[in-house]
Amino acid sequence: MIKINKFNTLLVSALCSSFLLGCVSNSQEPTQQPLSNKSSALFSKTEGVIPFDKEFRRKWGAAVVADVDQNGWEDVITTQHGTNVLIYWNEGGTFSAPSVLIKGDTHGLGISDYNGDGKMNIVVAQGGGNGGNPRRPVYFSVGKDRTIKRLGTFEHFQASRGRSIKFLDANKDAKLDLFATGFAPKKAKKLTTNQLYLNNGKTFVNSATLAIANDPLTMKAITTDVNNDGIVDVITFGGRTMTLSKGIGDGSFKNATKEVLGKLANINNVNNITEIDYDNDGDFDLFLVRSPYQFEKEAYYNADSKKLAFFAFNNNFMFDDIVVEGENLIIENIQETWATYDIHLGKKRTVIEASRSEHYTGGKLVIKPEDAQGWPKGKKFQGKKLKGMHIGYLGNGKWRVGGYVKSRLSAIISNVISTPTEIKRKPMPARLLENRDGKFVDVTTAMGIDIAEQTTSAAAGDFNNDGYVDLAISPYGNMSKPVEHFVLLNNKGKGFSKHANSGLMSEEVGATGVGVSTIDYDQDGRLDLIFGNERGRWYLAKNELSTHEIGNFLTVIVPNSSKNNAQPVGARVTILACGMQQTQLVGASGDGFHQMLNTRMHFGLGQCEMAESVNVVWANGEKKSLKNVKAGTKVSM
């Protein structure tokens, strides 16, 4: 549920999208007005532009956007958790069939040319076999001809259940260092987390441990600059608390959690953090989406579609007996992370195999009553005796589903005409933290944001090119319904309004929102979106605002620095247009697992026809400036 406070109601009643109208002088802030077309969707889903398959698959984080082959067009990398990592190559606004980077249990990844050889490198964190097989990151090089080479494993790294990969220049020496997190339960003492490895020009060395929270679930990370000193800082999150490690500039860090976050460090279940200078004051604010990991039982019923969706993990589960319309029980989108136990029918516990593709994706069962008669007698959940998913027909159209699983199990039951008890997630509001002189203040309510439902991901971008950065948000959603991703438009830094029609509705049920990323895939000056669902599919959505509905723009391309070949990651880009300043960091994203590398920085200008200045400061301190850059152009620094 999203509520907008009183000063945003005017925009909500309209389409809630606006642009800068013009500049009287360089010192006057441009004005804006709402769009007139109230029914237009901000985005429309494309089909075939990126050949995403339509299988319902598990994911690991948002899609990664980076120009992997360095042809000037951003490519897309997706992680199908437990299946593979795919690279979709952008060939001038349309994408080729994907190349497989790696198969198996892969997690966060980061991309950069960290060794400066002109080829992109990709580092991938590997899962740790539920703690029983801790592993180390693998690394690749990708040539401009799209040749992928697996270079090896960082055998000198400490073993972990790998989670996040982030690049940063921690000591301002023009070489990118690597920060890696892992999931380290207390009982698994040999597993490590929050490790910083410095780049010596050949490899990553000298492991150091950054601040660790008292909760092992604090295993996601964002790199930002909280105090505008040009030195990258690291925030970790995901569990009961957050940590903030402030960069000193020599490769060392100070635990500044209390100093910078104070009591805000205790905001729990932060799923992802998005860096956003929402008020254009030159420092970086933080938007926190919140939802716990999928550990608890869930059940959702949609009376309109007659669908019951459920989820279970590492425990006993039993849902209300249900009455089904029609003769057979139909279960679809059966997904299990690893099929530890079988599916059983009736009191005889007959084993049945669902029809499904590889990796237990989107399984389906059509069960006749005569094949599932009764329920196992004397079999209780104590002692985990009913291992697996059990389905029984009890007569008079009534069915029962229950059992015990170790892995995550979810499914959809169709044609349910009874009203089973729902087990829903509680509200968990998103939060906007404003950066005030290097310390954060909660301004969620003041900015008109009241998102009661749980959310999983957010991406910052100026979707209407009015000069103020907006937010695209993935909700966790209701598993019995399609997931509707939505957009909050920025009202000149004074508040946010939910767009009346984002156009970001997915189609599948049994899924939950997982990630959203910005990309101008066809380079038309309009930011587009890639969004996806856990146990669902990926989508590319095109920005549909017309030329009279959207402002001007400027594209700033940030290459390596000219003197010391410093990489673009962490470079600060600042423009001044019509007297208004905008600032972004290269590599910033709203995903806590992956390090992205979109070096084409997009700035909305409204009706400003020129940026008075464009300035870039690389992470090592090198600088470059341009003056009087025309709107609608692409400049390389």
CSV table of C-alpha atoms in Angstrom, one decimal, residues 200-544:
chain,number,residue,atom,x,y,z
A,200,ASN,CA,48.8,-4.6,-6.5
A,201,GLY,CA,48.6,-4.3,-10.2
A,202,LYS,CA,48.6,-8.1,-10.8
A,203,THR,CA,46.2,-9.6,-8.4
A,204,PHE,CA,44.3,-8.8,-5.1
A,205,VAL,CA,46.3,-9.1,-1.9
A,206,ASN,CA,46.5,-8.2,1.8
A,207,SER,CA,43.1,-9.3,3.0
A,208,ALA,CA,41.6,-7.1,5.7
A,209,THR,CA,38.2,-7.4,7.5
A,210,LEU,CA,35.9,-4.5,7.5
A,211,ALA,CA,33.2,-3.9,10.1
A,212,ILE,CA,30.9,-6.9,10.7
A,213,ALA,CA,27.5,-6.7,12.2
A,214,ASN,CA,26.3,-9.0,14.9
A,215,ASP,CA,24.0,-10.7,12.5
A,216,PRO,CA,25.4,-13.0,9.8
A,217,LEU,CA,22.5,-12.1,7.5
A,218,THR,CA,24.1,-8.6,7.1
A,219,MET,CA,25.8,-9.8,3.9
A,220,LYS,CA,24.9,-7.2,1.2
A,221,ALA,CA,26.9,-4.1,0.4
A,222,ILE,CA,26.8,-0.7,-1.2
A,223,THR,CA,29.8,1.6,-1.9
A,224,THR,CA,29.2,5.3,-1.7
A,225,ASP,CA,30.8,8.5,-0.4
A,226,VAL,CA,28.9,9.6,2.7
A,227,ASN,CA,30.9,12.7,3.5
A,228,ASN,CA,31.9,14.0,0.1
A,229,ASP,CA,35.6,13.6,0.8
A,230,GLY,CA,36.3,11.8,-2.5
A,231,ILE,CA,37.0,8.5,-0.6
A,232,VAL,CA,34.7,5.5,-1.0
A,233,ASP,CA,32.8,4.2,2.0
A,234,VAL,CA,31.2,0.8,2.5
A,235,ILE,CA,27.8,0.0,4.0
A,236,THR,CA,26.7,-3.5,4.7
A,237,PHE,CA,23.2,-4.5,5.4
A,238,GLY,CA,20.6,-7.3,5.1
A,239,GLY,CA,20.1,-8.5,8.7
A,240,ARG,CA,19.1,-6.9,12.0
A,241,THR,CA,21.5,-4.0,11.7
A,242,MET,CA,23.7,-2.1,9.2
A,243,THR,CA,27.4,-1.2,9.4
A,244,LEU,CA,29.3,1.7,7.8
A,245,SER,CA,33.0,1.6,7.2
A,246,LYS,CA,34.4,5.0,6.4
A,247,GLY,CA,37.3,5.1,4.0
A,248,ILE,CA,40.5,6.7,5.2
A,249,GLY,CA,42.1,6.9,1.7
A,250,ASP,CA,45.1,4.7,2.4
A,251,GLY,CA,43.3,1.4,2.0
A,252,SER,CA,42.1,1.3,5.6
A,253,PHE,CA,38.6,1.9,7.0
A,254,LYS,CA,37.1,3.1,10.2
A,255,ASN,CA,33.9,1.8,11.7
A,256,ALA,CA,31.7,4.9,11.7
A,257,THR,CA,28.4,3.2,12.1
A,258,LYS,CA,27.3,5.0,15.3
A,259,GLU,CA,28.9,8.3,14.1
A,260,VAL,CA,27.1,8.4,10.7
A,261,LEU,CA,24.0,6.3,11.1
A,262,GLY,CA,23.3,6.5,14.8
A,263,LYS,CA,20.0,4.7,15.7
A,264,LEU,CA,19.3,4.4,12.0
A,265,ALA,CA,21.8,1.5,11.9
A,266,ASN,CA,19.1,-0.6,13.6
A,267,ILE,CA,16.8,-0.5,10.7
A,268,ASN,CA,16.4,-4.2,10.1
A,269,ASN,CA,15.6,-6.3,7.0
A,270,VAL,CA,17.1,-3.8,4.5
A,271,ASN,CA,17.0,-5.8,1.3
A,272,ASN,CA,18.7,-3.2,-0.9
A,273,ILE,CA,20.0,0.4,-0.7
A,274,THR,CA,19.9,2.8,-3.6
A,275,GLU,CA,22.2,5.8,-3.7
A,276,ILE,CA,20.2,8.9,-4.8
A,277,ASP,CA,20.9,12.6,-4.6
A,278,TYR,CA,17.2,13.3,-4.5
A,279,ASP,CA,17.4,17.0,-3.6
A,280,ASN,CA,20.4,17.9,-5.9
A,281,ASP,CA,22.5,19.3,-3.0
A,282,GLY,CA,25.6,17.4,-4.1
A,283,ASP,CA,25.7,14.7,-1.5
A,284,PHE,CA,24.3,11.2,-1.7
A,285,ASP,CA,21.1,10.2,0.1
A,286,LEU,CA,20.0,6.6,0.6
A,287,PHE,CA,16.7,4.9,-0.3
A,288,LEU,CA,16.2,1.7,1.7
A,289,VAL,CA,13.8,-1.1,0.5
A,290,ARG,CA,12.9,-3.6,3.1
A,291,SER,CA,11.9,-7.3,3.3
A,292,PRO,CA,13.3,-10.3,5.1
A,293,TYR,CA,14.8,-13.3,3.4
A,294,GLN,CA,12.5,-16.0,2.3
A,295,PHE,CA,12.7,-18.2,5.5
A,296,GLU,CA,9.0,-18.4,6.7
A,297,LYS,CA,5.9,-20.1,5.5
A,298,GLU,CA,3.6,-18.0,3.3
A,299,ALA,CA,0.1,-18.6,1.8
A,300,TYR,CA,-1.9,-16.2,-0.5
A,301,TYR,CA,-5.4,-16.7,-1.9
A,302,ASN,CA,-6.8,-14.8,-4.9
A,303,ALA,CA,-10.6,-15.2,-5.0
A,304,ASP,CA,-10.8,-13.7,-8.5
A,305,SER,CA,-8.5,-16.1,-10.1
A,306,LYS,CA,-9.2,-19.0,-7.6
A,307,LYS,CA,-5.5,-19.5,-7.1
A,308,LEU,CA,-3.7,-20.4,-3.9
A,309,ALA,CA,0.0,-19.7,-3.7
A,310,PHE,CA,2.2,-21.1,-1.0
A,311,PHE,CA,5.9,-21.1,0.1
A,312,ALA,CA,7.7,-23.3,2.6
A,313,PHE,CA,11.3,-23.6,3.7
A,314,ASN,CA,13.3,-25.8,6.0
A,315,ASN,CA,10.4,-26.8,8.2
A,316,ASN,CA,7.1,-28.6,8.5
A,317,PHE,CA,4.2,-27.1,6.6
A,318,MET,CA,0.4,-27.7,6.5
A,319,PHE,CA,-2.1,-25.4,4.9
A,320,ASP,CA,-5.9,-25.4,5.3
A,321,ASP,CA,-7.7,-28.2,3.5
A,322,ILE,CA,-9.0,-26.8,0.3
A,323,VAL,CA,-12.0,-27.4,-1.9
A,324,VAL,CA,-11.2,-27.5,-5.6
A,325,GLU,CA,-13.6,-26.9,-8.5
A,326,GLY,CA,-13.5,-29.7,-11.1
A,327,GLU,CA,-12.3,-33.2,-10.8
A,328,ASN,CA,-8.5,-32.9,-10.7
A,329,LEU,CA,-6.0,-31.0,-8.6
A,330,ILE,CA,-3.8,-28.8,-10.7
A,331,ILE,CA,-0.5,-27.5,-9.2
A,332,GLU,CA,1.7,-25.3,-11.3
A,333,ASN,CA,5.0,-23.4,-11.0
A,334,ILE,CA,6.4,-26.0,-8.6
A,335,GLN,CA,9.8,-24.8,-7.7
A,336,GLU,CA,12.3,-26.2,-5.2
A,337,THR,CA,15.9,-25.0,-4.8
A,338,TRP,CA,17.1,-28.5,-4.5
A,339,ALA,CA,14.7,-31.4,-4.5
A,340,THR,CA,15.8,-33.0,-1.2
A,341,TYR,CA,12.6,-35.1,-0.8
A,342,ASP,CA,10.0,-36.5,-3.2
A,343,ILE,CA,6.4,-35.5,-3.9
A,344,HIS,CA,4.0,-38.1,-2.4
A,345,LEU,CA,0.3,-38.9,-3.1
A,346,GLY,CA,-2.4,-40.2,-0.8
A,347,LYS,CA,-2.1,-42.5,2.2
A,348,LYS,CA,0.1,-44.9,0.3
A,349,ARG,CA,2.6,-42.1,-0.2
A,350,THR,CA,3.0,-42.9,-3.9
A,351,VAL,CA,6.0,-41.0,-5.3
A,352,ILE,CA,5.2,-38.8,-8.3
A,353,GLU,CA,7.4,-36.7,-10.5
A,354,ALA,CA,6.3,-33.3,-11.7
A,355,SER,CA,6.7,-32.4,-15.3
A,356,ARG,CA,9.3,-29.6,-15.4
A,357,SER,CA,12.4,-28.4,-17.1
A,358,GLU,CA,15.9,-28.5,-15.7
A,359,HIS,CA,16.7,-27.2,-12.3
A,360,TYR,CA,13.2,-27.7,-11.1
A,361,THR,CA,11.8,-24.8,-12.9
A,362,GLY,CA,8.1,-24.3,-13.3
A,363,GLY,CA,6.9,-27.8,-12.5
A,364,LYS,CA,3.3,-28.9,-13.1
A,365,LEU,CA,1.1,-31.7,-11.7
A,366,VAL,CA,-2.4,-32.7,-12.7
A,367,ILE,CA,-3.6,-35.2,-10.0
A,368,LYS,CA,-6.7,-37.4,-10.2
A,369,PRO,CA,-8.6,-38.1,-7.0
A,370,GLU,CA,-8.2,-41.8,-7.4
A,371,ASP,CA,-4.4,-41.5,-7.5
A,372,ALA,CA,-4.2,-39.5,-4.2
A,373,GLN,CA,-6.8,-41.1,-1.9
A,374,GLY,CA,-6.5,-40.4,1.8
A,375,TRP,CA,-3.7,-39.1,4.0
A,376,PRO,CA,-1.0,-41.1,5.7
A,377,LYS,CA,-2.3,-42.4,9.1
A,378,GLY,CA,-0.3,-42.0,12.2
A,379,LYS,CA,2.3,-39.9,10.5
A,380,LYS,CA,3.0,-36.7,12.4
A,381,PHE,CA,5.4,-34.0,11.5
A,382,GLN,CA,7.4,-34.5,14.7
A,383,GLY,CA,10.6,-36.3,13.8
A,384,LYS,CA,10.2,-35.0,10.2
A,385,LYS,CA,8.5,-38.2,9.2
A,386,LEU,CA,6.4,-36.7,6.4
A,387,LYS,CA,9.5,-35.7,4.3
A,388,GLY,CA,8.7,-34.0,1.1
A,389,MET,CA,5.4,-32.5,-0.2
A,390,HIS,CA,2.4,-34.7,0.4
A,391,ILE,CA,-0.9,-34.3,-1.4
A,392,GLY,CA,-4.1,-36.2,-0.4
A,393,TYR,CA,-7.6,-36.3,-1.6
A,394,LEU,CA,-10.1,-36.4,1.3
A,395,GLY,CA,-13.4,-36.8,-0.6
A,396,ASN,CA,-16.2,-34.4,-1.6
A,397,GLY,CA,-13.8,-32.2,-3.6
A,398,LYS,CA,-11.5,-31.6,-0.6
A,399,TRP,CA,-7.7,-31.8,-0.8
A,400,ARG,CA,-4.8,-31.5,1.7
A,401,VAL,CA,-1.2,-30.3,1.1
A,402,GLY,CA,1.6,-30.5,3.7
A,403,GLY,CA,4.9,-32.1,4.5
A,404,TYR,CA,8.4,-31.2,5.5
A,405,VAL,CA,11.2,-29.8,3.3
A,406,LYS,CA,14.7,-28.6,3.8
A,407,SER,CA,14.9,-26.5,0.6
A,408,ARG,CA,12.6,-23.7,-0.5
A,409,LEU,CA,9.4,-25.0,-2.0
A,410,SER,CA,6.7,-22.9,-3.7
A,411,ALA,CA,3.7,-23.6,-6.0
A,412,ILE,CA,0.3,-22.5,-7.2
A,413,ILE,CA,-2.9,-24.5,-6.9
A,414,SER,CA,-5.6,-23.6,-9.4
A,415,ASN,CA,-9.4,-23.7,-9.1
A,416,VAL,CA,-9.6,-23.3,-5.4
A,417,ILE,CA,-13.2,-22.4,-4.4
A,418,SER,CA,-12.9,-22.5,-0.6
A,419,THR,CA,-11.3,-19.6,1.3
A,420,PRO,CA,-8.1,-20.9,2.9
A,421,THR,CA,-6.3,-19.0,5.6
A,422,GLU,CA,-3.6,-16.7,4.3
A,423,ILE,CA,-0.2,-16.3,5.8
A,424,LYS,CA,1.0,-13.0,4.6
A,425,ARG,CA,4.1,-10.9,5.3
A,426,LYS,CA,3.7,-7.9,7.6
A,427,PRO,CA,4.1,-4.3,6.4
A,428,MET,CA,7.7,-3.2,6.4
A,429,PRO,CA,8.0,0.5,5.2
A,430,ALA,CA,10.7,1.6,2.9
A,431,ARG,CA,12.8,4.5,4.2
A,432,LEU,CA,14.5,7.6,2.7
A,433,LEU,CA,17.6,8.8,4.5
A,434,GLU,CA,18.8,12.3,3.7
A,435,ASN,CA,22.5,13.0,3.9
A,436,ARG,CA,23.1,16.1,6.0
A,437,ASP,CA,26.8,17.0,6.3
A,438,GLY,CA,27.8,13.3,6.3
A,439,LYS,CA,25.2,12.1,8.7
A,440,PHE,CA,21.8,10.6,7.8
A,441,VAL,CA,18.3,11.8,8.8
A,442,ASP,CA,15.0,9.9,8.1
A,443,VAL,CA,12.9,12.1,5.8
A,444,THR,CA,10.5,9.4,4.6
A,445,THR,CA,7.4,11.0,5.9
A,446,ALA,CA,8.5,14.5,5.1
A,447,MET,CA,9.0,13.5,1.4
A,448,GLY,CA,5.5,12.0,1.2
A,449,ILE,CA,6.6,8.4,1.0
A,450,ASP,CA,4.5,5.8,2.8
A,451,ILE,CA,5.2,2.4,1.3
A,452,ALA,CA,3.6,-0.1,3.7
A,453,GLU,CA,4.2,-3.2,1.6
A,454,GLN,CA,7.5,-5.0,1.6
A,455,THR,CA,9.9,-4.1,-1.2
A,456,THR,CA,13.0,-5.8,-2.6
A,457,SER,CA,14.8,-3.5,-5.0
A,458,ALA,CA,15.0,0.1,-6.3
A,459,ALA,CA,16.8,1.8,-9.2
A,460,ALA,CA,17.4,5.6,-9.4
A,461,GLY,CA,17.1,7.4,-12.7
A,462,ASP,CA,15.5,10.5,-14.2
A,463,PHE,CA,12.8,8.9,-16.1
A,464,ASN,CA,11.1,12.1,-17.3
A,465,ASN,CA,14.3,14.1,-17.7
A,466,ASP,CA,13.2,16.9,-15.5
A,467,GLY,CA,16.5,17.2,-13.7
A,468,TYR,CA,15.5,15.3,-10.5
A,469,VAL,CA,16.2,11.6,-10.0
A,470,ASP,CA,13.2,9.3,-9.6
A,471,LEU,CA,12.9,5.8,-8.2
A,472,ALA,CA,11.7,2.5,-9.9
A,473,ILE,CA,10.7,0.0,-7.2
A,474,SER,CA,10.2,-3.8,-7.1
A,475,PRO,CA,7.7,-4.9,-4.4
A,476,TYR,CA,7.8,-8.3,-2.8
A,477,GLY,CA,4.2,-8.7,-3.9
A,478,ASN,CA,1.4,-11.2,-3.4
A,479,MET,CA,2.4,-14.6,-4.8
A,480,SER,CA,-1.2,-15.4,-6.0
A,481,LYS,CA,-1.2,-12.3,-8.2
A,482,PRO,CA,1.1,-10.8,-10.9
A,483,VAL,CA,3.8,-8.5,-9.4
A,484,GLU,CA,3.3,-4.8,-10.2
A,485,HIS,CA,6.5,-2.9,-10.1
A,486,PHE,CA,6.0,0.9,-9.7
A,487,VAL,CA,7.7,4.3,-10.0
A,488,LEU,CA,8.0,7.2,-7.6
A,489,LEU,CA,8.5,10.5,-9.4
A,490,ASN,CA,10.6,13.2,-7.8
A,491,ASN,CA,8.8,16.5,-7.2
A,492,LYS,CA,11.7,18.9,-7.5
A,493,GLY,CA,13.3,17.5,-4.4
A,494,LYS,CA,10.3,18.4,-2.3
A,495,GLY,CA,8.6,15.0,-2.3
A,496,PHE,CA,7.7,11.9,-4.3
A,497,SER,CA,4.5,10.8,-6.1
A,498,LYS,CA,3.5,7.4,-7.3
A,499,HIS,CA,3.1,7.3,-11.0
A,500,ALA,CA,-0.5,6.4,-11.9
A,501,ASN,CA,0.4,3.9,-14.6
A,502,SER,CA,3.9,2.6,-14.6
A,503,GLY,CA,3.3,-0.2,-17.2
A,504,LEU,CA,5.5,-2.5,-15.2
A,505,MET,CA,3.0,-5.3,-14.5
A,506,SER,CA,4.5,-8.8,-14.8
A,507,GLU,CA,2.4,-11.8,-15.9
A,508,GLU,CA,3.4,-14.8,-13.8
A,509,VAL,CA,2.0,-15.9,-10.5
A,510,GLY,CA,3.9,-17.7,-7.8
A,511,ALA,CA,6.7,-15.2,-8.1
A,512,THR,CA,8.0,-12.3,-6.0
A,513,GLY,CA,9.8,-9.1,-7.1
A,514,VAL,CA,13.6,-9.4,-7.1
A,515,GLY,CA,15.3,-6.6,-9.0
A,516,VAL,CA,15.2,-3.6,-11.2
A,517,SER,CA,17.9,-1.8,-13.2
A,518,THR,CA,18.1,1.3,-15.5
A,519,ILE,CA,19.4,1.2,-19.0
A,520,ASP,CA,19.0,3.4,-22.1
A,521,TYR,CA,19.2,0.3,-24.3
A,522,ASP,CA,18.5,2.1,-27.6
A,523,GLN,CA,20.3,5.4,-26.7
A,524,ASP,CA,17.3,7.6,-27.4
A,525,GLY,CA,17.8,9.7,-24.3
A,526,ARG,CA,15.0,8.0,-22.3
A,527,LEU,CA,15.9,5.7,-19.4
A,528,ASP,CA,14.4,2.2,-19.8
A,529,LEU,CA,14.2,-0.5,-17.2
A,530,ILE,CA,15.0,-4.2,-16.8
A,531,PHE,CA,13.0,-5.9,-14.0
A,532,GLY,CA,12.6,-9.5,-12.9
A,533,ASN,CA,10.8,-11.7,-10.4
A,534,GLU,CA,12.1,-14.5,-8.2
A,535,ARG,CA,10.7,-17.8,-9.5
A,536,GLY,CA,9.6,-15.7,-12.5
A,537,ARG,CA,11.1,-14.1,-15.6
A,538,TRP,CA,13.0,-11.1,-16.8
A,539,TYR,CA,11.4,-8.1,-18.6
A,540,LEU,CA,12.8,-5.2,-20.6
A,541,ALA,CA,10.5,-2.1,-20.4
A,542,LYS,CA,10.8,0.8,-22.8
A,543,ASN,CA,10.3,4.4,-21.7
A,544,GLU,CA,7.2,5.6,-23.6
